[in-house]
Short mmCIF file of C-alpha atoms and ligand atoms in Angstrom, two decimals:
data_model
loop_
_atom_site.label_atom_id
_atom_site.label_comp_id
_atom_site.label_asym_id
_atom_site.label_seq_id
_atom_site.Cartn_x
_atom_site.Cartn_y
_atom_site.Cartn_z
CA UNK U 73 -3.27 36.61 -226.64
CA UNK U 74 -1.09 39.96 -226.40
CA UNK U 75 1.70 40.83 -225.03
CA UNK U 76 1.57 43.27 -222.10
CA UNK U 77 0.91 46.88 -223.27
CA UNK U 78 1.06 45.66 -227.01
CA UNK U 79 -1.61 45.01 -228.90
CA UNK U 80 -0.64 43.33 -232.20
CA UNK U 81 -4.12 44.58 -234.11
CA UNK U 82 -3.43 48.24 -233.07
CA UNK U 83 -0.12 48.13 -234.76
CA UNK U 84 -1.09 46.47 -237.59
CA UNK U 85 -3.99 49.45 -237.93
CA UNK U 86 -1.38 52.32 -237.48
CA UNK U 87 0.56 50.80 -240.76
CA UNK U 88 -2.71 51.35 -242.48
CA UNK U 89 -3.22 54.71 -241.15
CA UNK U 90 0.08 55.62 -242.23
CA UNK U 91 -0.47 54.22 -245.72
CA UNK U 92 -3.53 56.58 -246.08
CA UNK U 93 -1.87 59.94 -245.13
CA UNK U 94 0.44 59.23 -247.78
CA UNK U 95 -2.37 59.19 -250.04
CA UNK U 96 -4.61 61.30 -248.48
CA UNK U 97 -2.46 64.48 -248.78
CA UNK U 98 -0.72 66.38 -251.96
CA UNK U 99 1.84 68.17 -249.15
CA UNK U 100 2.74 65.59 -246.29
CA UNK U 101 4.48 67.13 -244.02
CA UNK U 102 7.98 66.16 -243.12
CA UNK U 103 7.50 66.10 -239.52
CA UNK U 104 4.41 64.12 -237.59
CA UNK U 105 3.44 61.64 -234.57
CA UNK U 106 1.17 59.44 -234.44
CA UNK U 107 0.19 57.86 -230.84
CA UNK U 108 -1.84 55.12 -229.74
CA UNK U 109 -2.67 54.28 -226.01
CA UNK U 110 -4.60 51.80 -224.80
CA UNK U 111 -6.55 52.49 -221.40
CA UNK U 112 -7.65 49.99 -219.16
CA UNK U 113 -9.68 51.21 -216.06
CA UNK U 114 -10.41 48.77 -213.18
CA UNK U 115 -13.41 49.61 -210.84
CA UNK U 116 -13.83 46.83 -208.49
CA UNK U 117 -10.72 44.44 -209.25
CA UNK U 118 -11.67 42.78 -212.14
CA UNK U 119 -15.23 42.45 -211.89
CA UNK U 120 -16.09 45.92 -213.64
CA UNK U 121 -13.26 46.82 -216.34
CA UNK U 122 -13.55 49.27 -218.70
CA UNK U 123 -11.15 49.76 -221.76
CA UNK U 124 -10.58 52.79 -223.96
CA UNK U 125 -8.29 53.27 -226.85
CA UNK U 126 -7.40 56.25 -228.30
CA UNK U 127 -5.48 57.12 -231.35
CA UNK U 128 -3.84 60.90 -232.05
CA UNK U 129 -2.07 62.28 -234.51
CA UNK U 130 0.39 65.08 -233.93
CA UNK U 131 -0.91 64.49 -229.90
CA UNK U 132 -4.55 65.69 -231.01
CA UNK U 133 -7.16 62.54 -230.80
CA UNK U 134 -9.22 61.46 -233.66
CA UNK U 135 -10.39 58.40 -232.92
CA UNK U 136 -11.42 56.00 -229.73
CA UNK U 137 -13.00 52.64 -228.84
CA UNK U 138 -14.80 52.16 -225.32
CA UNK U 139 -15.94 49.21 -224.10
CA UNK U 140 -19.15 50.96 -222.66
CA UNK U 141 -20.25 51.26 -226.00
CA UNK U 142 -18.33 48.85 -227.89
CA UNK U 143 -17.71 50.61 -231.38
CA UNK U 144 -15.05 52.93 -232.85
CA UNK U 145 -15.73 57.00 -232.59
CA UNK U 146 -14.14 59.60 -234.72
CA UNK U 147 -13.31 62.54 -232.56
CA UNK U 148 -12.82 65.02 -235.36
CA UNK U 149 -12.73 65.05 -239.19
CA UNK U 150 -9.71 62.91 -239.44
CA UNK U 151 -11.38 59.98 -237.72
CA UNK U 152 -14.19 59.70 -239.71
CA UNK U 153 -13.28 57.69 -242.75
CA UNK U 154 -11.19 55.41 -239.95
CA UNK U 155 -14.07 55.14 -237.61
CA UNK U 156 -16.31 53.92 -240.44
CA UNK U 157 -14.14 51.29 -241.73
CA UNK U 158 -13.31 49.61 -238.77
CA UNK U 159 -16.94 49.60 -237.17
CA UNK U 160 -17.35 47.54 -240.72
CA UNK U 161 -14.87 45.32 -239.85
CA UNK U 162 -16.99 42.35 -237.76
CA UNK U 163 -13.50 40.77 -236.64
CA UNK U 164 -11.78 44.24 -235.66
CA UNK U 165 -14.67 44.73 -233.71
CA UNK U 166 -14.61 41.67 -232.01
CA UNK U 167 -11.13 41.62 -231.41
CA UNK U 168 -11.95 45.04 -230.03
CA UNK U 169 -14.84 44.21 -227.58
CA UNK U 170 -12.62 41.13 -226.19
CA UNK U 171 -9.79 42.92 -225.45
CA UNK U 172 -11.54 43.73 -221.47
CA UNK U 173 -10.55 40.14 -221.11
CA UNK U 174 -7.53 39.28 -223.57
CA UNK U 175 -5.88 42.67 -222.55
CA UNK U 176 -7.29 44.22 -218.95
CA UNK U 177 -7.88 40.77 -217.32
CA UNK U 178 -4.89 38.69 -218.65
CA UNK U 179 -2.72 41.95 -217.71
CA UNK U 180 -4.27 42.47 -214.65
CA UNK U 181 -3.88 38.60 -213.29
CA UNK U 182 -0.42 38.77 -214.62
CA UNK U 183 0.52 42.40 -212.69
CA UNK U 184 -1.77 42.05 -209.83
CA UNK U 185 1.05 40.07 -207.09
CA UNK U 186 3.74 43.30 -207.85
CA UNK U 187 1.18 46.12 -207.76
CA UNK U 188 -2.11 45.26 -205.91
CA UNK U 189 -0.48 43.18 -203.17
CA UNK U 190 3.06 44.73 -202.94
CA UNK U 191 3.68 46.56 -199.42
CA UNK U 192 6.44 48.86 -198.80
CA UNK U 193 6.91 50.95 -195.20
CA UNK U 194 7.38 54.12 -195.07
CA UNK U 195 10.75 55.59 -192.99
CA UNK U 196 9.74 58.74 -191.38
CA UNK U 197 12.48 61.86 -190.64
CA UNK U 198 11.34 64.54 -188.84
CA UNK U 199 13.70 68.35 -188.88
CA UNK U 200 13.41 71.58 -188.60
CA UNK U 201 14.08 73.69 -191.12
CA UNK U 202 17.09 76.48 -191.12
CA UNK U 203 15.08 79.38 -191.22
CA UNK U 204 16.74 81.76 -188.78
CA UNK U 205 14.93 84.50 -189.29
CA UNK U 206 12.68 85.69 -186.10
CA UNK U 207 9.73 87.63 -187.93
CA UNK U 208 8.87 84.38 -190.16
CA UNK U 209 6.77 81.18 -188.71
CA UNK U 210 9.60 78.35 -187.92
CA UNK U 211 8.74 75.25 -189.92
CA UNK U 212 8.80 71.49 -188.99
CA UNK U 213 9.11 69.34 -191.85
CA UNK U 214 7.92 65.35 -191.92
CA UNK U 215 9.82 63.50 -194.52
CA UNK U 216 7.78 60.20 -195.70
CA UNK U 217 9.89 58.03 -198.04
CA UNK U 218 10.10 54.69 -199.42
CA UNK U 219 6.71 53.77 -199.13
CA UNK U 220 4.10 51.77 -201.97
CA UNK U 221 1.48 51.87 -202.77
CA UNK U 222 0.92 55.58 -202.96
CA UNK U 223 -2.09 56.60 -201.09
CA UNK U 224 -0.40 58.02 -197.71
CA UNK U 225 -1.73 60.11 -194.83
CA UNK U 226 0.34 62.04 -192.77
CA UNK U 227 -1.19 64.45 -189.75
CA UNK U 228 1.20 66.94 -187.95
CA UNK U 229 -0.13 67.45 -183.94
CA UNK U 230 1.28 70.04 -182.14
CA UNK U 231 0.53 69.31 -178.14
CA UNK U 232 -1.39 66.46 -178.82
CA UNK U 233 -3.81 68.23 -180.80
CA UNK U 234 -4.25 67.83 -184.65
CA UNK U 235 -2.76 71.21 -186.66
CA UNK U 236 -4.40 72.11 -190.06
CA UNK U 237 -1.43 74.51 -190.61
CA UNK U 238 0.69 72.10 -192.97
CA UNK U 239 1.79 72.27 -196.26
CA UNK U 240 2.40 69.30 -198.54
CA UNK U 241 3.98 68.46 -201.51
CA UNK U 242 2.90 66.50 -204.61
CA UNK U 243 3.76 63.06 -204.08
CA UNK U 244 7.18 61.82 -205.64
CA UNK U 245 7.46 58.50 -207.85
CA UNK U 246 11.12 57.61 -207.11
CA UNK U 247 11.11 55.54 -209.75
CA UNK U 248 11.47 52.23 -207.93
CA UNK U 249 7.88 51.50 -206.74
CA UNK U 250 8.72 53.59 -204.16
CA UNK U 251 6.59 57.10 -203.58
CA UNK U 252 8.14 60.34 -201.02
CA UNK U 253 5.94 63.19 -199.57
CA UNK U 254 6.82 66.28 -197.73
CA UNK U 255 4.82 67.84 -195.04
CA UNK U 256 5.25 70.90 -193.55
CA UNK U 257 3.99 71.91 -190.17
CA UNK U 258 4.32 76.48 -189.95
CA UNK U 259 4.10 77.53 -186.26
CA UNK U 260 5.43 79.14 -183.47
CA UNK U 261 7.67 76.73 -181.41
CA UNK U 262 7.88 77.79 -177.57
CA UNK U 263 9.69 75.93 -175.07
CA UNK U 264 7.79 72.89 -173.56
CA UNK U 265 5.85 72.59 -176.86
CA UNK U 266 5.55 68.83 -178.77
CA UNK U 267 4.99 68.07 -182.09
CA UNK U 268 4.19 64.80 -183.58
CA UNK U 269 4.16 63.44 -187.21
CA UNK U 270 1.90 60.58 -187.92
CA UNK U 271 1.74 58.58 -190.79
CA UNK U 272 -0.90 56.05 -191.96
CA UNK U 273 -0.36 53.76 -194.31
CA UNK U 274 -2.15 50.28 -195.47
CA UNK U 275 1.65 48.80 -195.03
CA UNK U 276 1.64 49.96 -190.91
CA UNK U 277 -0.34 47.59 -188.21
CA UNK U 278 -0.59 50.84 -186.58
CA UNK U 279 0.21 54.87 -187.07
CA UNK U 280 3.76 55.64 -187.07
CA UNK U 281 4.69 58.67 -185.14
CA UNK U 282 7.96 60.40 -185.07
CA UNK U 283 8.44 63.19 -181.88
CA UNK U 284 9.52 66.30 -182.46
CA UNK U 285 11.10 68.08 -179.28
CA UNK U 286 11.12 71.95 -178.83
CA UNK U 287 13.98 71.72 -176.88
CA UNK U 288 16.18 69.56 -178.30
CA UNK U 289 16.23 67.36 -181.21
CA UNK U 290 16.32 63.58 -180.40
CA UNK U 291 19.94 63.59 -182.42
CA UNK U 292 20.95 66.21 -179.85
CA UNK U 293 19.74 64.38 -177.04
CA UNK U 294 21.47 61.50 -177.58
CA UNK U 295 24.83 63.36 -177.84
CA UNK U 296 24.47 65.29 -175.07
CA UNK U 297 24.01 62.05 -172.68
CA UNK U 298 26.53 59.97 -174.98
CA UNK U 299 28.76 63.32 -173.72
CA UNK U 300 27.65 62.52 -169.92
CA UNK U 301 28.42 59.07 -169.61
CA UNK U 302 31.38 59.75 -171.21
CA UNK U 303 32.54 62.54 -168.64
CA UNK U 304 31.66 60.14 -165.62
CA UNK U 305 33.51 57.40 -167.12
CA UNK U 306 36.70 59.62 -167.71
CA UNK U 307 36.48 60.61 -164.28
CA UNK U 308 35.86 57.53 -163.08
CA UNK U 309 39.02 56.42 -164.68
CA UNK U 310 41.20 59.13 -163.65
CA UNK U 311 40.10 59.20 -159.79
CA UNK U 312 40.92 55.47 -160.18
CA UNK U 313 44.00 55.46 -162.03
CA UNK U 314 45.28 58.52 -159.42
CA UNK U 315 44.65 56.33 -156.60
CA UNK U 316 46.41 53.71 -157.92
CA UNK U 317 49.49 55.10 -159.06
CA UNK U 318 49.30 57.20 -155.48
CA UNK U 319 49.45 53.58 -153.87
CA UNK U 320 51.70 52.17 -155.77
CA UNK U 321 54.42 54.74 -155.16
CA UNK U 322 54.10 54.72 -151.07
CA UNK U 323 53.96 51.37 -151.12
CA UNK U 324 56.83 49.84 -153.61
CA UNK U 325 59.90 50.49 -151.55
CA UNK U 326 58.04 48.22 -148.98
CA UNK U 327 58.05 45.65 -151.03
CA UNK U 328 61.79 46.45 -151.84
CA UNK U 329 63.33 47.12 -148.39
CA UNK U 330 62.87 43.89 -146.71
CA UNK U 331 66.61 43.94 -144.91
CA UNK U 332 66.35 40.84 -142.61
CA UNK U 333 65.03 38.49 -145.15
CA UNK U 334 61.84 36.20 -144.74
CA UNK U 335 61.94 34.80 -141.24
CA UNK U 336 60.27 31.00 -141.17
CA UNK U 337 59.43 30.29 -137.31
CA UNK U 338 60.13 27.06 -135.96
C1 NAG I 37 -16.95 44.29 -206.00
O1 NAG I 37 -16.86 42.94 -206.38
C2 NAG I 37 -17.16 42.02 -205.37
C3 NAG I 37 -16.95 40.63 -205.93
O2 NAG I 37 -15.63 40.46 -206.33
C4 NAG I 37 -18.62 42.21 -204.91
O3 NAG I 37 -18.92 41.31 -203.87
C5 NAG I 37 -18.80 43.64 -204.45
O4 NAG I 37 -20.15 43.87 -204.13
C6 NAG I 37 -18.36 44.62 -205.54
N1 NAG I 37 -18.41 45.98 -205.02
C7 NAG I 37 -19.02 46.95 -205.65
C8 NAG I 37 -18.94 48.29 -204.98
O5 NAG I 37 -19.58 46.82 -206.68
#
């Protein structure tokens, strides 16, 4: 059984290939690559798989095996003495023609939990972008990030009807399982006008829409009435605090100025 993503007969054949260039050529030249990738394509889980090696040298291939046919192929001159060796080679071939189950299907069962069932959601920004300048469109930009697996939708609506005026970017790998997208909404913003992002995603029960008001941001928003309950509690306080100390003042030397005492009746 292999390892993931090695395959002990491939590297075992690349010492051999090595071996013949040496012997192959008066002038070998001093610098060279060799590359071998393996390929393993699944079309319906892992009922259909389809694997494809290919071998290059200095990144140009010479030389493939596909399952679909199930023998080694030169792809130029290079691969022809290689091609016909190995196809005479009953156990390379084997080993070969197994390797959609000892490779693709052992990887696959052993992968399949982190990257077929894995679901991350995607967190959705919405801004405006600083373009000041009257005579251009104003842009809207949705922010998408965080989310796996990859395949995304995201719709811009502008008053509740669907706009075809965005602009995306190429999705982002962050690097963690985790993929980004931009998309950009150009248009004319007038007061009284909404705009909505949406995002689909396998991850999401349901769309995932993020407002964008031409008034006022939401950030804004929230300031502005974090600013009015705070002016109607300071003036609460003050009116309060006046009154008090107003009070307190006419009435202390009440309190003070008792001359005849406590008088008990009886
Ligand atoms: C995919 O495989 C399943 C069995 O795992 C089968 O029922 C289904 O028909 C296949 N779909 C296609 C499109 O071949």
């Amino acid at each position: 059984m292999r390892d993931p993503w090695v395959s002990v007969g491939g590297f075992v054949w690349m010492l051999t290939l090595l071996g013949a260039r040496v012997t192959l050529c008066r002038e070998t030249p001093d610098d060279f690559v060799t590359q071998w990738k393996s390929e393993c394509h699944f079309l319906n889980g892992t009922e259909r798989v389809r694997y494809v090696a290919r071998w290059s040298y200095n990144q140009q291939q010479f030389l493939h095996f596909d399952s679909d046919t199930g023998v080694f192929k030169a792809d130029d001159l290079l691969g022809v003495p290689s091609a016909e060796s190995l196809n005479s080679q009953k156990e390379v071939l084997e080993q070969e023609r197994a390797a959609v189950d000892t490779f693709c299907r052992h990887n696959y069962g052993i992968l399949e939990d982190f990257m077929q069932r894995r679901r991350v959601k995607p967190k959705v920004k919405v801004s405006r972008s600083n373009n000041e300048d009257p005579n251009k469109p104003h842009m809207l930009i949705c922010n998408v990030n965080g989310f796996y697996p990859y395949a995304i939708t995201v719709h811009w609506y502008k008053n509740g009807q669907k706009d075809p005026g965005v602009l995306s970017s190429e999705l982002l790998q962050n690097g963690d399982w985790t993929g980004q997208v931009m998309v950009m909404l150009e248009t004319s913003i007038n007061p009284g006008d909404t705009f909505v992002c949406e995002v689909l995603h396998v991850s999401l029960d349901e769309p995932l829409r993020r407002n964008w008001d031409s008034e006022e941001s939401e950030s804004a928003k929230s300031k502005k009435l974090t600013g009015i309950i705070g002016l109607v509690l300071g003036g609460l306080f003050f009116t309060v605090g006046g009154v008090m100390y107003w009070k307190n003042k006419k009435g202390r030397p009440q309190f003070h100025l008792q001359p005849e005492g406590v008088n008990f009746m009886g």
